[in-house]
């Protein structure tokens, strides 16, 4: 997301820089042209002074700025008027372009950023769900073996040491551990007090009787059956936990990233709005200057035409 924002800012800065370079060239050309016009005006003023001296004998109240000049010639005020008109027109065209191009550009970036954020949230959510699934599976297997077989705490600690990410679904390994405990405690020895008093031995022996009847049966069968049930139950619990954690993590990450993207896009929209407002203010000022100069030029031209008509008469 930061990379996309940085690319957008770099491109926008480059475009404004190129526009500024073009404006510098245009300003220099306008300055050179204005300098030439000023020289022409100075020369014209000299000619007006000479004409004033010649017409002084005919009409002594004619002012130097009232001497008519060729209507085709343009003064510095005329040039300034034209410059303000052209610049106002150019900047007025740039402002809508920024709004039209900047808005879709930000919208496109926002759409791409949201899609990337959603994809990233899904990936991280699945990773978090997988980690939670493994942890929940291990805890469920240990808790299931402990509560079902009613084994001692010392045996539980031994079981915890062999149950890990790779072995919590290994029925053969867990069954071997239970069988080893069954043999170690002499649960199959009917003459031992543990045959009836030890909860673990009593549970296994009662299970053997329940399955095989009074004729007896193999402890391996009952142990394997119960271990398989515990492992399957742990898998179901782990899968449910993974789904829950993945959904929660995805929602949290997606919400945070969407909030950051919305804030960034709002800031970009605000920046463009400020830029357009500044350009429109400049355009308004130039239009006002253009109107003032145009009014003064027309007024002065009307006065000069009156003098021309008077001199012809």
XYZ file of C-alpha atoms in Angstrom:
313
model
C 0.000 0.000 0.000
C 2.810 2.426 0.889
C 4.549 1.559 -2.387
C 1.408 2.326 -4.397
C 0.964 5.655 -2.571
C 4.610 6.544 -3.138
C 4.347 5.793 -6.869
C 1.239 7.965 -7.142
C 2.929 10.875 -5.316
C 6.072 10.557 -7.490
C 4.087 10.604 -10.710
C 1.981 13.559 -9.585
C 5.100 15.512 -8.550
C 6.759 14.736 -11.897
C 3.753 16.014 -13.831
C 3.578 19.251 -11.858
C 7.336 19.685 -12.319
C 7.027 19.275 -16.098
C 4.142 21.733 -16.154
C 6.187 24.258 -14.145
C 9.103 23.938 -16.600
C 6.795 24.619 -19.533
C 5.347 27.642 -17.728
C 8.861 29.015 -17.113
C 9.605 28.853 -20.831
C 6.299 30.543 -21.666
C 6.900 33.302 -19.119
C 10.361 33.980 -20.544
C 8.949 34.275 -24.058
C 6.240 36.628 -22.812
C 8.849 38.732 -20.993
C 11.027 39.031 -24.095
C 8.026 39.981 -26.170
C 6.923 42.547 -23.591
C 10.419 44.090 -23.578
C 10.219 44.555 -27.341
C 6.799 46.129 -27.017
C 8.093 48.496 -24.346
C 10.825 49.647 -26.731
C 8.198 50.272 -29.372
C 6.096 52.239 -26.895
C 9.088 54.391 -25.923
C 9.727 55.110 -29.592
C 6.057 55.873 -30.116
C 6.091 58.286 -27.159
C 8.946 60.182 -28.781
C 6.947 60.476 -31.967
C 3.929 61.636 -29.994
C 5.980 64.382 -28.397
C 7.091 65.576 -31.804
C 3.513 65.546 -33.044
C 2.429 67.396 -29.931
C 4.865 70.188 -30.717
C 3.527 70.418 -34.269
C -0.122 70.461 -33.233
C 0.464 72.865 -30.365
C -0.243 75.771 -32.684
C -3.606 74.259 -33.648
C -4.881 73.103 -30.260
C -2.891 73.865 -27.150
C -4.995 71.800 -24.692
C -4.259 68.421 -26.283
C -2.392 66.224 -23.768
C 0.460 63.926 -24.744
C -1.565 60.807 -23.954
C -4.420 62.080 -26.106
C -2.460 62.063 -29.363
C -3.995 59.298 -31.479
C -1.944 56.319 -32.479
C -2.544 53.637 -35.039
C -5.424 51.472 -33.998
C -3.542 48.354 -35.162
C -0.697 48.940 -32.658
C -1.059 47.354 -29.230
C 0.155 48.944 -25.998
C 1.659 47.225 -22.958
C -1.766 47.259 -21.357
C -3.137 45.444 -24.402
C -0.395 42.860 -24.162
C -1.045 42.404 -20.456
C -4.744 42.056 -21.170
C -4.081 39.351 -23.748
C -1.621 37.587 -21.430
C -4.157 37.510 -18.583
C -6.809 36.244 -20.975
C -4.601 33.414 -22.273
C -3.294 32.437 -18.847
C -6.780 32.491 -17.378
C -8.000 30.304 -20.203
C -5.056 27.897 -19.793
C -5.337 27.589 -16.025
C -9.093 27.320 -16.299
C -8.572 24.321 -18.558
C -6.028 22.766 -16.202
C -8.307 22.873 -13.141
C -11.012 20.573 -14.566
C -8.316 18.269 -15.925
C -6.846 17.844 -12.461
C -10.289 17.078 -11.092
C -11.162 14.659 -13.903
C -7.839 12.825 -13.950
C -6.979 13.034 -10.255
C -10.317 11.653 -9.049
C -10.283 8.466 -11.180
C -6.581 8.043 -10.444
C -7.183 8.054 -6.705
C -10.229 5.813 -7.133
C -8.166 3.303 -9.127
C -5.398 3.337 -6.520
C -7.978 2.940 -3.742
C -9.618 -0.029 -5.491
C -6.270 -1.763 -6.050
C -5.166 -1.047 -2.482
C -8.409 -2.437 -1.041
C -8.082 -5.595 -3.152
C -4.484 -6.048 -1.986
C -5.518 -5.406 1.629
C -8.300 -8.000 1.398
C -5.927 -10.570 -0.078
C -3.336 -9.861 2.603
C -5.986 -10.106 5.338
C -7.140 -13.494 4.013
C -3.561 -14.800 3.923
C -2.768 -13.617 7.444
C -6.130 -14.865 8.708
C -5.479 -18.350 7.317
C -2.002 -18.362 8.886
C -3.424 -17.346 12.260
C -6.183 -19.956 11.900
C -3.653 -22.689 11.125
C -1.610 -21.807 14.211
C -4.763 -21.815 16.338
C -5.855 -25.135 14.815
C -2.622 -26.862 15.800
C -2.657 -25.426 19.305
C -6.314 -26.318 19.825
C -5.726 -29.842 18.471
C -2.839 -30.491 20.870
C -4.806 -29.184 23.858
C -7.903 -31.161 22.857
C -5.962 -34.438 22.521
C -4.235 -34.025 25.886
C -7.458 -32.988 27.621
C -9.387 -35.830 25.976
C -6.847 -38.497 26.969
C -6.630 -37.118 30.497
C -10.382 -36.938 31.073
C -11.249 -40.191 29.299
C -8.558 -42.491 30.644
C -8.249 -40.686 34.008
C -4.478 -41.007 33.974
C -2.259 -39.543 36.701
C -0.687 -36.071 36.512
C 2.800 -37.511 36.159
C 1.646 -39.495 33.167
C -0.058 -36.382 31.746
C 3.247 -34.499 31.871
C 4.916 -37.347 30.016
C 2.127 -37.290 27.433
C 2.526 -33.529 26.989
C 6.216 -34.012 26.234
C 5.537 -36.320 23.291
C 2.473 -34.540 21.858
C 3.452 -31.750 19.458
C 2.559 -30.292 16.060
C 3.496 -33.450 14.178
C 2.250 -36.097 16.624
C -1.045 -34.904 18.086
C -2.976 -36.839 15.398
C -0.711 -39.911 15.510
C -3.070 -42.601 16.849
C -0.338 -45.258 16.895
C 1.991 -43.139 19.043
C -0.707 -42.179 21.534
C -2.026 -45.737 21.711
C 1.514 -46.989 22.402
C 1.869 -44.510 25.257
C -1.435 -45.639 26.843
C -0.510 -49.304 26.445
C 2.862 -48.632 28.067
C 1.078 -47.016 31.019
C -1.297 -49.991 31.189
C 1.657 -52.374 31.368
C 3.681 -50.221 33.774
C 0.842 -50.031 36.281
C 0.138 -53.815 35.961
C -3.481 -53.062 35.178
C -3.941 -56.502 33.624
C -2.852 -58.320 36.803
C -6.063 -59.312 38.532
C -4.150 -60.032 41.711
C -2.853 -56.439 41.942
C -4.876 -53.914 43.920
C -4.547 -51.446 41.055
C -6.757 -53.739 38.960
C -9.791 -52.326 40.783
C -8.519 -49.244 42.645
C -6.533 -47.341 39.998
C -9.001 -45.191 37.946
C -7.033 -45.716 34.742
C -6.835 -49.491 35.140
C -10.450 -49.723 36.199
C -11.633 -47.722 33.158
C -9.683 -49.842 30.661
C -10.680 -53.146 32.265
C -14.337 -52.156 32.413
C -14.154 -51.169 28.769
C -12.687 -54.544 27.888
C -15.502 -56.312 29.678
C -18.141 -54.105 28.072
C -16.853 -54.823 24.576
C -15.833 -58.463 24.873
C -18.187 -59.710 27.569
C -17.228 -61.945 30.429
C -14.775 -63.873 28.311
C -12.391 -60.893 28.404
C -10.632 -59.202 25.520
C -7.564 -57.316 24.386
C -6.721 -54.007 26.096
C -5.130 -52.854 22.833
C -8.534 -52.890 21.138
C -10.300 -50.735 23.701
C -7.326 -48.348 23.959
C -7.083 -47.924 20.174
C -10.832 -47.368 19.822
C -10.918 -44.692 22.503
C -7.750 -42.966 21.219
C -9.240 -42.788 17.707
C -12.402 -41.192 19.099
C -10.371 -38.655 21.092
C -8.201 -37.753 18.070
C -11.225 -37.358 15.777
C -12.931 -35.145 18.338
C -9.754 -33.066 18.638
C -9.622 -32.644 14.836
C -13.203 -31.353 14.770
C -12.539 -28.920 17.620
C -9.290 -27.759 15.996
C -10.999 -27.151 12.643
C -13.761 -25.115 14.282
C -11.191 -23.076 16.202
C -9.179 -22.448 13.023
C -12.264 -21.194 11.172
C -13.189 -18.882 14.030
C -9.694 -17.424 14.476
C -9.162 -17.010 10.713
C -12.434 -15.089 10.342
C -11.735 -12.891 13.372
C -8.142 -12.152 12.339
C -9.153 -11.442 8.732
C -11.857 -9.016 9.844
C -9.506 -7.194 12.238
C -6.688 -6.841 9.682
C -9.046 -5.905 6.858
C -10.788 -3.276 8.982
C -7.485 -1.701 10.056
C -6.068 -1.621 6.525
C -9.294 -0.286 5.016
C -9.304 2.488 7.606
C -5.746 3.455 6.663
C -6.590 3.387 2.934
C -9.723 5.495 3.442
C -7.732 8.061 5.434
C -5.013 8.215 2.768
C -7.503 8.574 -0.100
C -9.398 11.292 1.777
C -6.144 13.205 2.246
C -5.370 12.906 -1.470
C -8.852 14.100 -2.423
C -8.431 17.058 -0.064
C -5.058 17.946 -1.609
C -6.528 17.923 -5.115
C -9.475 20.032 -3.949
C -7.095 22.622 -2.454
C -5.052 22.679 -5.671
C -8.148 23.227 -7.816
C -9.357 25.969 -5.468
C -5.996 27.770 -5.684
C -6.014 27.558 -9.494
C -9.577 28.876 -9.673
C -8.654 31.819 -7.438
C -5.736 32.672 -9.743
C -8.030 32.378 -12.767
C -10.557 34.690 -11.103
C -7.871 37.293 -10.381
C -6.629 37.175 -13.985
C -10.171 37.495 -15.319
C -10.716 40.558 -13.135
C -7.452 42.114 -14.374
C -8.452 41.260 -17.945
C -11.847 42.927 -17.548
C -10.336 46.072 -16.002
C -7.696 46.425 -18.723
C -10.247 45.722 -21.440
C -12.543 48.422 -20.076
C -9.704 50.952 -19.859
C -8.512 50.073 -23.362
C -11.965 50.551 -24.841
C -12.412 53.829 -23.004
C -9.035 55.122 -24.182
C -9.636 53.938 -27.743
C -12.982 55.703 -27.817
C -11.318 58.918 -26.677
C -8.583 58.618 -29.310
C -11.133 58.020 -32.053
C -12.906 61.189 -30.977
C -9.644 63.158 -31.329
C -8.988 61.613 -34.748
C -12.438 62.659 -35.870
C -11.862 66.146 -34.454
C -8.489 66.521 -36.210
C -9.959 65.393 -39.523
C -12.641 68.039 -39.214
